Every structure is written in structure tokens, then in C-alpha cells.
mmCIF file of C-alpha atoms in Angstrom:
data_model
loop_
_atom_site.group_PDB
_atom_site.id
_atom_site.type_symbol
_atom_site.label_atom_id
_atom_site.label_comp_id
_atom_site.label_asym_id
_atom_site.label_seq_id
_atom_site.Cartn_x
_atom_site.Cartn_y
_atom_site.Cartn_z
ATOM 1 C CA MET A 1 10.132 -33.702 -34.518
ATOM 2 C CA PHE A 2 8.243 -32.669 -37.591
ATOM 3 C CA ARG A 3 5.027 -33.344 -35.679
ATOM 4 C CA THR A 4 5.988 -30.995 -32.816
ATOM 5 C CA THR A 5 6.895 -28.185 -35.230
ATOM 6 C CA ALA A 6 3.627 -28.703 -37.066
ATOM 7 C CA VAL A 7 1.693 -28.464 -33.776
ATOM 8 C CA ARG A 8 3.554 -25.286 -32.783
ATOM 9 C CA VAL A 9 2.989 -23.611 -36.166
ATOM 10 C CA HIS A 10 -0.679 -24.594 -35.971
ATOM 11 C CA SER A 11 -1.131 -23.015 -32.529
ATOM 12 C CA LEU A 12 0.722 -19.842 -33.672
ATOM 13 C CA VAL A 13 -1.572 -19.485 -36.677
ATOM 14 C CA LYS A 14 -4.610 -20.118 -34.493
ATOM 15 C CA GLY A 15 -3.477 -17.407 -32.060
ATOM 16 C CA ALA A 16 -2.993 -14.905 -34.852
ATOM 17 C CA LEU A 17 -6.545 -15.435 -36.077
ATOM 18 C CA ASN A 18 -8.052 -15.124 -32.576
ATOM 19 C CA ILE A 19 -10.670 -12.418 -31.992
ATOM 20 C CA SER A 20 -9.967 -11.013 -28.539
ATOM 21 C CA LYS A 21 -12.765 -10.403 -26.073
ATOM 22 C CA PRO A 22 -13.554 -6.740 -25.482
ATOM 23 C CA SER A 23 -11.628 -5.914 -22.315
ATOM 24 C CA VAL A 24 -11.152 -2.694 -20.433
ATOM 25 C CA THR A 25 -7.388 -2.572 -20.917
ATOM 26 C CA THR A 26 -5.551 -3.624 -24.061
ATOM 27 C CA THR A 27 -2.507 -5.745 -23.232
ATOM 28 C CA ARG A 28 0.604 -3.915 -24.307
ATOM 29 C CA PHE A 29 4.201 -4.797 -23.509
ATOM 30 C CA MET A 30 5.234 -1.233 -22.727
ATOM 31 C CA SER A 31 6.270 0.706 -19.674
ATOM 32 C CA SER A 32 3.604 1.581 -17.166
ATOM 33 C CA HIS A 33 3.452 5.346 -17.822
ATOM 34 C CA SER A 34 0.252 6.195 -19.669
ATOM 35 C CA THR A 35 -0.834 9.431 -21.307
ATOM 36 C CA GLU A 36 -4.463 9.005 -20.294
ATOM 37 C CA THR A 37 -6.080 11.773 -18.275
ATOM 38 C CA ASP A 38 -8.212 11.047 -15.220
ATOM 39 C CA GLU A 39 -11.378 11.851 -17.131
ATOM 40 C CA GLN A 40 -10.431 9.541 -19.987
ATOM 41 C CA PHE A 41 -9.706 6.798 -17.477
ATOM 42 C CA ASP A 42 -13.083 7.277 -15.780
ATOM 43 C CA ALA A 43 -14.868 7.440 -19.133
ATOM 44 C CA ARG A 44 -13.200 4.232 -20.320
ATOM 45 C CA TYR A 45 -14.380 2.258 -17.293
ATOM 46 C CA GLU A 46 -17.826 3.839 -17.312
ATOM 47 C CA ASN A 47 -18.291 2.950 -20.986
ATOM 48 C CA PHE A 48 -17.086 -0.564 -20.303
ATOM 49 C CA PHE A 49 -19.683 -1.140 -17.583
ATOM 50 C CA ASN A 50 -22.404 0.593 -19.587
ATOM 51 C CA ARG A 51 -22.139 -1.927 -22.408
ATOM 52 C CA LYS A 52 -25.509 -3.544 -22.943
ATOM 53 C CA ASP A 53 -24.148 -7.023 -23.659
ATOM 54 C CA ILE A 54 -21.822 -7.246 -20.660
ATOM 55 C CA ASP A 55 -21.816 -10.512 -18.736
ATOM 56 C CA GLY A 56 -20.910 -11.458 -15.170
ATOM 57 C CA TRP A 57 -17.397 -12.557 -16.049
ATOM 58 C CA GLU A 58 -16.594 -9.255 -17.691
ATOM 59 C CA ILE A 59 -18.001 -7.241 -14.804
ATOM 60 C CA ARG A 60 -15.754 -9.149 -12.418
ATOM 61 C CA GLN A 61 -12.762 -8.690 -14.714
ATOM 62 C CA GLY A 62 -13.467 -4.972 -14.980
ATOM 63 C CA ILE A 63 -13.753 -4.515 -11.230
ATOM 64 C CA ASN A 64 -10.596 -6.537 -10.698
ATOM 65 C CA ASP A 65 -8.664 -4.351 -13.147
ATOM 66 C CA LEU A 66 -10.130 -1.241 -11.562
ATOM 67 C CA CYS A 67 -8.984 -2.339 -8.112
ATOM 68 C CA GLY A 68 -5.447 -2.787 -9.425
ATOM 69 C CA HIS A 69 -5.053 0.961 -9.825
ATOM 70 C CA ASP A 70 -3.950 3.389 -7.113
ATOM 71 C CA LEU A 71 -7.301 5.117 -6.817
ATOM 72 C CA VAL A 72 -10.757 4.770 -5.302
ATOM 73 C CA PRO A 73 -13.327 4.336 -8.078
ATOM 74 C CA GLU A 74 -15.322 7.414 -8.908
ATOM 75 C CA PRO A 75 -19.017 7.277 -7.953
ATOM 76 C CA LYS A 76 -20.046 7.319 -11.597
ATOM 77 C CA ILE A 77 -18.010 4.191 -12.292
ATOM 78 C CA VAL A 78 -19.589 2.491 -9.258
ATOM 79 C CA VAL A 79 -23.034 3.490 -10.545
ATOM 80 C CA ALA A 80 -22.293 2.024 -13.969
ATOM 81 C CA ALA A 81 -21.035 -1.201 -12.376
ATOM 82 C CA LEU A 82 -24.135 -1.516 -10.166
ATOM 83 C CA LYS A 83 -26.410 -1.016 -13.163
ATOM 84 C CA ALA A 84 -24.434 -3.689 -15.027
ATOM 85 C CA CYS A 85 -25.031 -6.037 -12.081
ATOM 86 C CA ARG A 86 -28.748 -5.272 -12.384
ATOM 87 C CA ARG A 87 -28.646 -6.238 -16.062
ATOM 88 C CA VAL A 88 -27.080 -9.604 -15.297
ATOM 89 C CA ASN A 89 -29.304 -10.147 -12.222
ATOM 90 C CA ASP A 90 -26.367 -10.515 -9.809
ATOM 91 C CA TYR A 91 -27.233 -8.894 -6.485
ATOM 92 C CA ALA A 92 -24.365 -10.551 -4.602
ATOM 93 C CA LEU A 93 -21.898 -9.037 -7.063
ATOM 94 C CA ALA A 94 -23.337 -5.593 -6.407
ATOM 95 C CA ILE A 95 -22.754 -5.971 -2.657
ATOM 96 C CA ARG A 96 -19.276 -7.314 -3.336
ATOM 97 C CA ILE A 97 -18.467 -4.307 -5.511
ATOM 98 C CA LEU A 98 -19.439 -1.990 -2.667
ATOM 99 C CA GLU A 99 -17.237 -3.980 -0.296
ATOM 100 C CA ALA A 100 -14.343 -3.769 -2.767
ATOM 101 C CA VAL A 101 -14.765 -0.002 -3.074
ATOM 102 C CA LYS A 102 -14.735 0.269 0.721
ATOM 103 C CA ASP A 103 -11.556 -1.781 0.830
ATOM 104 C CA LYS A 104 -9.881 0.446 -1.754
ATOM 105 C CA CYS A 105 -10.251 3.414 0.587
ATOM 106 C CA GLY A 106 -7.392 2.065 2.668
ATOM 107 C CA GLY A 107 -6.764 4.069 5.809
ATOM 108 C CA LYS A 108 -9.139 6.880 4.866
ATOM 109 C CA VAL A 109 -12.326 4.798 4.954
ATOM 110 C CA ASN A 110 -14.209 7.225 7.166
ATOM 111 C CA GLU A 111 -13.647 10.126 4.761
ATOM 112 C CA ILE A 112 -14.059 8.483 1.397
ATOM 113 C CA TYR A 113 -16.603 5.703 1.834
ATOM 114 C CA PRO A 114 -19.443 7.883 3.236
ATOM 115 C CA TYR A 115 -18.887 10.272 0.341
ATOM 116 C CA ILE A 116 -19.175 7.484 -2.225
ATOM 117 C CA ILE A 117 -22.308 6.043 -0.598
ATOM 118 C CA GLN A 118 -23.800 9.529 -0.515
ATOM 119 C CA GLU A 119 -23.159 9.961 -4.243
ATOM 120 C CA VAL A 120 -24.376 6.471 -5.099
ATOM 121 C CA ARG A 121 -27.460 6.538 -2.834
ATOM 122 C CA PRO A 122 -29.927 7.514 -5.617
ATOM 123 C CA THR A 123 -28.828 4.471 -7.630
ATOM 124 C CA LEU A 124 -28.991 2.255 -4.548
ATOM 125 C CA THR A 125 -32.583 3.234 -3.880
ATOM 126 C CA GLU A 126 -33.505 3.010 -7.574
ATOM 127 C CA LEU A 127 -32.124 -0.531 -7.934
ATOM 128 C CA GLY A 128 -33.051 -1.620 -4.398
ATOM 129 C CA ILE A 129 -29.474 -2.445 -3.343
ATOM 130 C CA ASP A 130 -28.592 -2.471 0.362
ATOM 131 C CA THR A 131 -25.175 -1.401 1.526
ATOM 132 C CA PRO A 132 -23.018 -3.999 3.307
ATOM 133 C CA GLU A 133 -23.516 -2.073 6.549
ATOM 134 C CA GLU A 134 -27.286 -2.356 6.273
ATOM 135 C CA LEU A 135 -26.947 -6.100 5.751
ATOM 136 C CA GLY A 136 -24.554 -6.456 8.693
ATOM 137 C CA TYR A 137 -21.699 -7.630 6.469
ATOM 138 C CA ASP A 138 -19.226 -5.078 7.779
ATOM 139 C CA LYS A 139 -18.963 -6.925 11.101
ATOM 140 C CA PRO A 140 -17.649 -10.440 11.541
ATOM 141 C CA GLU A 141 -20.199 -13.222 11.551
ATOM 142 C CA LEU A 142 -21.579 -14.094 14.993
ATOM 143 C CA ALA A 143 -20.077 -10.862 16.316
ATOM 144 C CA LEU A 144 -20.829 -11.273 19.980
ATOM 145 C CA GLN A 145 -20.415 -8.626 22.639
ATOM 146 C CA SER A 146 -17.207 -9.069 24.570
ATOM 147 C CA VAL A 147 -17.809 -10.563 28.022
ATOM 148 C CA TYR A 148 -15.691 -7.782 29.525
ATOM 149 C CA ASP A 149 -18.175 -5.188 28.248
ATOM 150 C CA ILE A 150 -21.187 -6.930 29.764
ATOM 151 C CA HIS A 151 -21.898 -5.760 33.280
ATOM 152 C CA MET B 1 -40.089 17.949 4.403
ATOM 153 C CA PRO B 2 -36.828 16.067 4.845
ATOM 154 C CA GLU B 3 -34.203 18.301 6.378
ATOM 155 C CA GLU B 4 -31.193 19.168 4.243
ATOM 156 C CA LEU B 5 -28.256 17.008 5.347
ATOM 157 C CA SER B 6 -24.879 18.664 4.739
ATOM 158 C CA LYS B 7 -23.348 17.065 1.698
ATOM 159 C CA LEU B 8 -19.864 15.700 2.195
ATOM 160 C CA PRO B 9 -17.203 17.357 0.049
ATOM 161 C CA LYS B 10 -15.308 15.253 -2.433
ATOM 162 C CA PRO B 11 -12.189 13.879 -0.761
ATOM 163 C CA GLN B 12 -8.886 13.013 -2.408
ATOM 164 C CA MET B 13 -9.488 9.679 -4.108
ATOM 165 C CA ARG B 14 -6.555 9.220 -6.479
ATOM 166 C CA ARG B 15 -2.906 8.432 -5.797
ATOM 167 C CA LEU B 16 -3.450 7.654 -2.112
ATOM 168 C CA LEU B 17 -0.844 4.883 -2.097
ATOM 169 C CA TYR B 18 1.531 7.110 -4.073
ATOM 170 C CA GLY B 19 1.248 9.802 -1.403
ATOM 171 C CA GLN B 20 1.692 7.282 1.391
ATOM 172 C CA ILE B 21 4.836 5.825 -0.176
ATOM 173 C CA ARG B 22 6.247 9.271 -0.874
ATOM 174 C CA LYS B 23 5.669 10.352 2.739
ATOM 175 C CA ASN B 24 7.304 7.167 3.998
ATOM 176 C CA LEU B 25 10.312 7.639 1.732
ATOM 177 C CA ILE B 26 10.762 11.236 2.878
ATOM 178 C CA LEU B 27 10.579 10.200 6.531
ATOM 179 C CA THR B 28 13.057 7.392 5.821
ATOM 180 C CA GLY B 29 15.451 9.837 4.190
ATOM 181 C CA ILE B 30 15.215 12.267 7.076
ATOM 182 C CA SER B 31 15.714 9.619 9.754
ATOM 183 C CA VAL B 32 18.637 8.061 7.860
ATOM 184 C CA THR B 33 20.287 11.476 7.552
ATOM 185 C CA ILE B 34 19.783 12.255 11.230
ATOM 186 C CA ALA B 35 21.082 8.841 12.271
ATOM 187 C CA GLY B 36 24.089 9.162 9.985
ATOM 188 C CA LEU B 37 24.964 12.651 11.179
ATOM 189 C CA TYR B 38 24.646 11.588 14.818
ATOM 190 C CA MET B 39 26.858 8.534 14.352
ATOM 191 C CA ARG B 40 29.510 10.540 12.532
ATOM 192 C CA LEU B 41 29.581 13.786 14.498
ATOM 193 C CA VAL B 42 28.635 12.760 18.030
ATOM 194 C CA PHE B 43 29.540 9.112 18.309
ATOM 195 C CA GLY B 44 32.446 8.723 15.888
ATOM 196 C CA ASP B 45 34.279 11.997 16.303
ATOM 197 C CA GLY B 46 33.627 12.009 20.060
ATOM 198 C CA ASN B 47 35.219 8.594 20.450
ATOM 199 C CA LYS B 48 38.198 9.590 18.324
ATOM 200 C CA ARG B 49 38.699 12.674 20.436
ATOM 201 C CA GLU B 50 38.552 10.682 23.666
ATOM 202 C CA TYR B 51 41.147 8.232 22.379
ATOM 203 C CA ALA B 52 43.426 11.034 21.158
ATOM 204 C CA GLU B 53 43.326 12.789 24.507
ATOM 205 C CA PHE B 54 44.008 9.556 26.377
ATOM 206 C CA TYR B 55 47.069 8.805 24.310
ATOM 207 C CA LYS B 56 48.392 12.392 24.058
ATOM 208 C CA ASN B 57 50.396 12.191 27.322
ATOM 209 C CA TYR B 58 50.453 8.421 27.678
ATOM 210 C CA ASP B 59 53.699 7.115 29.199
ATOM 211 C CA ILE B 60 53.792 3.367 28.687
ATOM 212 C CA ASN B 61 56.779 2.909 30.991
ATOM 213 C CA LYS B 62 55.052 4.573 33.933
ATOM 214 C CA GLU B 63 51.984 2.435 33.340
ATOM 215 C CA PHE B 64 54.153 -0.692 33.244
ATOM 216 C CA HIS B 65 55.737 0.002 36.642
ATOM 217 C CA ARG B 66 52.384 0.953 38.146
ATOM 218 C CA ILE B 67 50.880 -2.391 37.125
ATOM 219 C CA ARG B 68 54.079 -4.247 38.128
ATOM 220 C CA ARG B 69 53.934 -2.879 41.688
ATOM 221 C CA LYS B 70 50.405 -4.257 42.060
ATOM 222 C CA GLY B 71 51.847 -7.741 41.514
ATOM 223 C CA LEU B 72 49.895 -8.400 38.351
ATOM 224 C CA PHE B 73 52.835 -9.473 36.177
ATOM 225 C CA ASP B 74 53.962 -13.069 36.741
ATOM 226 C CA SER B 75 57.477 -12.526 35.406
ATOM 227 C CA CYS B 76 58.300 -9.205 37.122
ATOM 228 C CA ASP B 77 59.219 -8.575 40.768
ATOM 229 C CA PRO B 78 56.609 -6.286 42.412
ATOM 230 C CA ASN B 79 59.033 -5.064 45.074
ATOM 231 C CA ASP B 80 61.855 -3.991 42.767
ATOM 232 C CA ASP B 81 62.332 -0.258 43.276
ATOM 233 C CA ALA B 82 63.573 0.537 39.776
ATOM 234 C CA GLU B 83 61.866 3.833 38.640
#
């Protein structure tokens, strides 16, 4: 019994001394209403992705947190994320981020997604990133023409 | 010279789910109210009125003899000319 209490106290002390990884959101046990403005929210995510020492894990965590919110990411956040992918040499992640942004548009894909691609196009050409549509990833694999449409 | 493509205006990008849920809740409230009002005013009160009018001048004795003369009661004589 003394051994179990010693182990628990040891793990508590170890947790108190832990240095937390820099994350986009700080974990707080409070209600979900925040006093952050839209611009502060955008700036927080843009600064997170613009960190020079970001790694692939943190990019994925950031995008995952971003997709948990009820909004479509602003083009400037997408640009920062794509540049972060360039820094870690992860082209597949860049395509996946574009697919995630398209998915966040929900029912209004045809209004929002072309706008975002239009705003992000300079960065896409600068970094040499294709959109999922250009790679054929927006259609199912082996998408064959329906036999009823062939005459 | 590349021709100037019309730039798309910035659409609404925040609180899309919030707006969708709010619209759904409003529609739910409206349809619940309409359904409730219909059931109370048309269905409920209409049925009560029909029942009240049926039983306003209901003579159970007359009905008894009418059914008796059809021979539907096992214990009563259909040919008895009482009433």
C-alpha cells in the first residue's frame, strides 16, 4: 500500500514539473464561451503555423483543432499551413489540408471552396502544390462511366 | 495579356453550422406549433362537438327498442309491441 501511494505521488510530482508542448489551444476546464474575436482567432492559428520549428505532428494537431470549430478556415490560415507543410517537406499533408478545408464547407462547397482556392492560388503556384481536383482525388478511384450513360 | 477573371466575393465562412441548427430549430418550433394547434382546435374540439351533438337528444330507451326489434338481443323478444 505504501508502494502504491509512493508511485502515485511520484507521478503527480512528475506531472507538475512537465513542460507542455506549444499547442494552439491551452487546455482549460471552463465553459466553452470565449472572449476571443475572429481576428484574434485567425491570428492565433496563423502564428501557430508560421512557427519556424513546427513539425508534422503539430501541423496535424493544429489542423485537427481548426476543423473542430464551426467555421471554414480563412485563406491566410490555409496559406500558413501550406507553407508549414513545405518546411517539413510533406506534400501529401498539403493536399490533405486542402481536402479538409473542402470538407469543412459542408453544403456550401460550390460557394466557399472556389473562393478559398482563388485566394490561395498564388501560394499554390509558388510552392508547386496541385489541388485535389487537378490530381483527380475529388472523384472516387476507378470512377468509371455508368453503363447507362454509354450509348 | 491574361483576361481579368471576375474575383469571387468573400462568402459567409463562420458559424455555418450554428445558422443551420438555428434554422432547423425555428422550423421545428413552427411545425410543432402548427401541429399542436391543429390537433387541439380542429381535431380535438371538432370531435368533442360531434360527440356532444350526438348525445344532446339521445334517447337510450328508443335505441334499445329499435335494436330489440331487429332481433339482435338474445334475451329480448323482437316481436313484443311494448313502446
